[in-house]
Short mmCIF file of C-alpha atoms in Angstrom, two decimals:
data_model
loop_
_atom_site.label_atom_id
_atom_site.label_comp_id
_atom_site.label_asym_id
_atom_site.label_seq_id
_atom_site.Cartn_x
_atom_site.Cartn_y
_atom_site.Cartn_z
CA GLU H 1 0.17 0.11 0.05
CA VAL H 2 1.27 3.59 -0.93
CA GLN H 3 1.92 5.61 2.15
CA LEU H 4 3.22 8.86 3.30
CA VAL H 5 3.39 9.92 7.01
CA GLU H 6 4.24 13.50 7.78
CA SER H 7 5.62 14.70 11.03
CA GLY H 8 7.17 17.62 12.40
CA GLY H 9 4.40 20.11 13.20
CA GLY H 10 3.36 21.94 16.40
CA LEU H 11 3.45 25.42 17.99
CA VAL H 12 6.18 27.81 16.97
CA GLN H 13 6.63 31.71 17.50
CA PRO H 14 6.75 34.19 14.51
CA GLY H 15 10.32 34.27 13.36
CA GLY H 16 11.01 30.18 14.65
CA SER H 17 11.77 27.21 12.29
CA LEU H 18 10.11 24.03 12.37
CA ARG H 19 11.54 20.50 10.01
CA LEU H 20 8.57 18.32 8.58
CA SER H 21 9.41 15.28 7.39
CA CYS H 22 7.18 12.84 5.06
CA ALA H 23 8.19 9.35 5.50
CA ALA H 24 6.93 7.40 1.84
CA SER H 25 6.61 3.77 1.69
CA GLY H 26 5.09 1.11 -0.77
CA PHE H 27 6.40 2.99 -3.99
CA THR H 28 9.97 3.51 -5.58
CA PHE H 29 10.36 6.98 -3.39
CA SER H 30 13.43 7.88 -6.03
CA ARG H 31 11.51 7.57 -8.58
CA SER H 32 8.77 10.38 -7.82
CA TRP H 33 8.83 13.75 -7.48
CA MET H 34 7.20 15.16 -4.63
CA HIS H 35 5.27 18.30 -3.17
CA TRP H 36 4.28 19.98 -0.29
CA VAL H 37 0.86 21.57 -0.31
CA ARG H 38 -0.69 23.50 2.43
CA GLN H 39 -4.35 24.56 4.00
CA ALA H 40 -4.66 26.99 6.32
CA PRO H 41 -7.96 26.84 8.77
CA GLY H 42 -11.03 27.06 7.18
CA LYS H 43 -8.98 27.99 3.65
CA GLY H 44 -8.17 25.91 0.30
CA LEU H 45 -5.20 23.85 -0.98
CA VAL H 46 -2.17 26.07 -1.71
CA TRP H 47 0.90 24.78 -3.45
CA VAL H 48 4.01 25.27 -1.57
CA SER H 49 6.88 23.33 -3.27
CA ARG H 50 8.04 20.86 -5.35
CA ILE H 51 11.33 18.35 -6.04
CA ASN H 52 12.43 16.48 -8.61
CA THR H 53 13.48 12.59 -8.03
CA ASP H 54 17.49 13.64 -7.50
CA GLY H 55 16.67 17.17 -5.72
CA SER H 56 18.16 19.21 -8.74
CA THR H 57 15.13 20.72 -9.90
CA ILE H 58 12.96 22.45 -7.13
CA SER H 59 10.49 25.04 -7.41
CA TYR H 60 8.83 27.07 -4.63
CA ALA H 61 5.48 29.45 -4.36
CA ASP H 62 6.15 33.02 -3.84
CA SER H 63 4.83 33.32 -0.42
CA VAL H 64 7.37 30.83 0.76
CA LYS H 65 10.57 31.55 -1.33
CA GLY H 66 13.62 32.22 0.71
CA ARG H 67 12.22 30.83 3.88
CA PHE H 68 10.94 27.22 3.30
CA THR H 69 13.79 24.61 1.77
CA ILE H 70 12.48 21.61 -0.09
CA SER H 71 14.66 18.58 0.10
CA ARG H 72 14.86 14.52 0.35
CA ASP H 73 16.96 11.63 1.30
CA ASN H 74 16.26 8.54 -1.35
CA ALA H 75 17.89 6.52 0.89
CA LYS H 76 15.75 6.99 3.61
CA ASN H 77 12.38 6.97 1.63
CA THR H 78 11.87 10.59 3.39
CA LEU H 79 11.01 13.89 2.13
CA TYR H 80 11.15 17.06 4.30
CA LEU H 81 10.68 20.94 4.45
CA GLN H 82 12.65 23.29 6.20
CA MET H 83 10.71 26.22 7.45
CA ASN H 84 12.31 29.58 8.70
CA ARG H 85 11.45 32.70 9.86
CA LEU H 86 7.85 31.65 10.15
CA ARG H 87 4.52 34.03 10.52
CA ALA H 88 1.64 33.54 11.48
CA GLU H 89 0.43 33.34 8.07
CA ASP H 90 2.25 30.03 7.70
CA THR H 91 -0.36 28.32 10.07
CA ALA H 92 -1.65 25.68 8.06
CA VAL H 93 -1.72 21.67 7.71
CA TYR H 94 1.19 20.78 5.83
CA TYR H 95 0.77 17.54 3.32
CA CYS H 96 3.05 15.96 1.34
CA ALA H 97 1.98 14.34 -1.79
CA ARG H 98 3.47 12.19 -4.64
CA ASP H 99 3.73 13.25 -8.06
CA LYS H 100 2.17 11.08 -10.48
CA CYS H 101 3.55 13.43 -13.51
CA SER H 102 5.51 11.24 -16.14
CA SER H 103 9.36 12.05 -17.53
CA ALA H 104 8.90 15.48 -19.73
CA SER H 105 5.74 15.79 -18.34
CA CYS H 106 6.92 16.94 -15.15
CA TYR H 107 8.46 20.02 -16.32
CA ALA H 108 5.83 21.08 -18.13
CA GLY H 109 2.76 21.09 -16.00
CA GLY H 110 2.15 17.61 -15.84
CA ASN H 111 2.16 17.26 -12.20
CA TRP H 112 -0.90 15.93 -10.26
CA PHE H 113 -0.89 14.54 -6.39
CA ASP H 114 -1.55 10.77 -5.55
CA PRO H 115 -1.66 9.91 -2.87
CA TRP H 116 -1.73 12.83 -0.05
CA GLY H 117 -0.34 11.89 3.47
CA GLN H 118 -2.84 12.48 6.57
CA GLY H 119 -1.37 16.06 7.21
CA THR H 120 0.75 17.83 9.93
CA LEU H 121 -0.50 21.00 11.66
CA VAL H 122 1.96 23.96 11.93
CA THR H 123 0.80 26.64 14.12
CA VAL H 124 2.62 29.84 14.27
CA SER H 125 1.83 32.25 17.35
CA SER H 126 3.21 33.76 19.99
CA SER E 1 -0.26 35.93 -11.11
CA TYR E 2 -2.45 33.12 -12.75
CA GLU E 3 -5.88 31.53 -10.95
CA LEU E 4 -8.03 29.06 -11.37
CA THR E 5 -11.61 29.96 -10.68
CA GLN E 6 -14.52 27.47 -8.72
CA PRO E 7 -17.92 28.77 -7.99
CA PRO E 8 -17.98 28.85 -3.99
CA SER E 9 -20.94 26.62 -3.54
CA VAL E 10 -22.96 24.02 -5.48
CA SER E 11 -26.20 22.22 -4.37
CA VAL E 12 -28.09 19.24 -5.65
CA SER E 13 -30.71 16.91 -4.16
CA PRO E 14 -29.76 13.33 -4.28
CA GLY E 15 -30.11 11.55 -7.21
CA GLN E 16 -29.35 14.44 -9.24
CA THR E 17 -26.40 15.57 -11.66
CA ALA E 18 -23.81 18.20 -9.86
CA ARG E 19 -21.61 20.22 -12.20
CA ILE E 20 -18.57 21.88 -10.87
CA THR E 21 -16.71 23.99 -13.33
CA CYS E 22 -13.14 25.69 -13.42
CA SER E 23 -12.09 28.29 -15.49
CA GLY E 24 -8.43 29.59 -16.18
CA ASP E 25 -6.62 31.34 -19.34
CA ALA E 26 -3.83 28.28 -19.55
CA LEU E 27 -6.63 25.19 -19.42
CA PRO E 28 -6.52 25.02 -23.04
CA LYS E 29 -2.45 24.05 -22.88
CA GLN E 30 -2.66 22.34 -19.58
CA TYR E 31 -4.41 19.57 -18.09
CA ALA E 32 -6.75 19.85 -15.21
CA TYR E 33 -7.11 17.61 -11.93
CA TRP E 34 -9.76 16.99 -9.49
CA TYR E 35 -9.36 16.57 -5.75
CA GLN E 36 -12.35 15.46 -3.13
CA GLN E 37 -11.74 16.40 0.48
CA LYS E 38 -14.05 15.58 3.11
CA PRO E 39 -13.86 17.43 6.75
CA GLY E 40 -10.84 16.20 8.62
CA GLN E 41 -9.06 14.17 5.52
CA ALA E 42 -6.47 14.69 3.33
CA PRO E 43 -7.54 15.20 -0.53
CA VAL E 44 -8.09 12.58 -2.67
CA LEU E 45 -7.54 12.25 -6.71
CA VAL E 46 -11.03 11.80 -8.54
CA ILE E 47 -10.08 12.79 -12.03
CA TYR E 48 -6.59 13.42 -13.63
CA LYS E 49 -5.70 14.61 -17.12
CA ASP E 50 -9.30 16.28 -17.54
CA SER E 51 -11.35 13.24 -17.67
CA GLU E 52 -9.58 10.06 -16.62
CA ARG E 53 -10.92 8.28 -13.59
CA PRO E 54 -8.59 6.67 -10.93
CA THR E 55 -9.03 3.22 -10.20
CA GLY E 56 -11.47 2.98 -7.22
CA ILE E 57 -13.61 6.05 -7.96
CA PRO E 58 -17.12 5.41 -8.82
CA GLU E 59 -18.26 5.91 -12.32
CA ARG E 60 -20.42 8.60 -11.37
CA PHE E 61 -17.60 10.96 -11.29
CA SER E 62 -16.73 12.17 -14.75
CA GLY E 63 -14.83 15.45 -15.81
CA SER E 64 -14.49 17.32 -19.41
CA SER E 65 -13.03 20.28 -21.08
CA SER E 66 -13.83 23.06 -23.42
CA GLY E 67 -11.90 25.85 -23.78
CA THR E 68 -10.87 27.93 -20.65
CA THR E 69 -13.28 26.14 -18.74
CA VAL E 70 -13.09 22.26 -17.34
CA THR E 71 -16.00 20.74 -15.41
CA LEU E 72 -16.46 17.93 -12.99
CA THR E 73 -19.46 16.43 -13.07
CA ILE E 74 -20.95 13.79 -10.30
CA SER E 75 -23.91 12.02 -11.79
CA GLY E 76 -26.58 10.32 -9.30
CA VAL E 77 -24.92 12.23 -6.44
CA GLN E 78 -25.12 10.56 -3.19
CA ALA E 79 -25.01 11.83 0.33
CA GLU E 80 -21.70 10.26 0.66
CA ASP E 81 -20.09 12.68 -2.16
CA GLU E 82 -20.93 15.77 -0.17
CA ALA E 83 -17.54 17.85 0.28
CA ASP E 84 -14.64 20.29 -1.07
CA PHE E 85 -13.73 19.73 -4.40
CA TYR E 86 -10.50 21.58 -5.91
CA CYS E 87 -9.29 21.92 -9.42
CA GLN E 88 -5.45 22.00 -10.31
CA SER E 89 -3.36 22.81 -12.96
CA ALA E 90 -0.32 24.64 -13.89
CA ASP E 91 0.82 28.00 -15.58
CA SER E 92 1.30 28.25 -19.42
CA SER E 93 4.96 27.93 -18.45
CA GLY E 94 4.61 24.77 -16.64
CA ASN E 95 6.63 26.14 -13.63
CA LEU E 96 3.74 27.05 -11.52
CA VAL E 97 1.42 24.53 -9.80
CA ILE E 98 -1.89 25.94 -9.09
CA PHE E 99 -5.28 25.37 -6.85
CA GLY E 100 -8.82 26.70 -7.79
CA GLY E 101 -10.15 28.21 -4.61
CA GLY E 102 -12.34 25.29 -4.23
CA THR E 103 -16.26 24.37 -4.28
CA LYS E 104 -18.14 23.19 -1.23
CA LEU E 105 -21.23 20.73 -3.08
CA THR E 106 -23.83 20.19 -0.56
CA VAL E 107 -26.25 17.38 -1.02
CA LEU E 108 -29.71 18.82 0.09
#
């Protein structure tokens, strides 16, 4: 069974840092692009970041660029999101998701998500 | 910045057909994908590449595309279909992943 399990969420003060992890199982992690998507309480889904199979291609939403860093460890089947200089507006459930894109389409907008993890809640508050 | 536009809400009675639209300028060039999210749960893919249905998704879910608008159709709506639905695509360059604002489907 394909499974993604996020961890690392919690309460952090504004300006603080947090590292999220996403443990993958049931598929060949090293062959899949991966993404982080977040959802503020009562709000919609917002894409955060993506990383290709070997970490050589990375993209971020403008709202997190320069503050968040996505990475992966294919030996550990784990995806990470390092979040620095956190703001109140970063408060959200953070989901990791496997990308089902294939080869060239991954670079041309053919990114789609299946499955998603259960999410981990990040709360930024003093 | 690029946006995908969905109606905030759609309401239908059980057994009727629900149609949820998603509009965006790049949709003639980029595929669209649809996700269903029930309260307290993670999103689930229900349609990919405009009109393909993943294994395990009921046949009453279908997708279509016409110009700058894609449509998720749920035929014979059941009470269990009540959820938020999100379309997702990319901008014309393919560099930006975008979600629509979401549509709350209410089964009356």
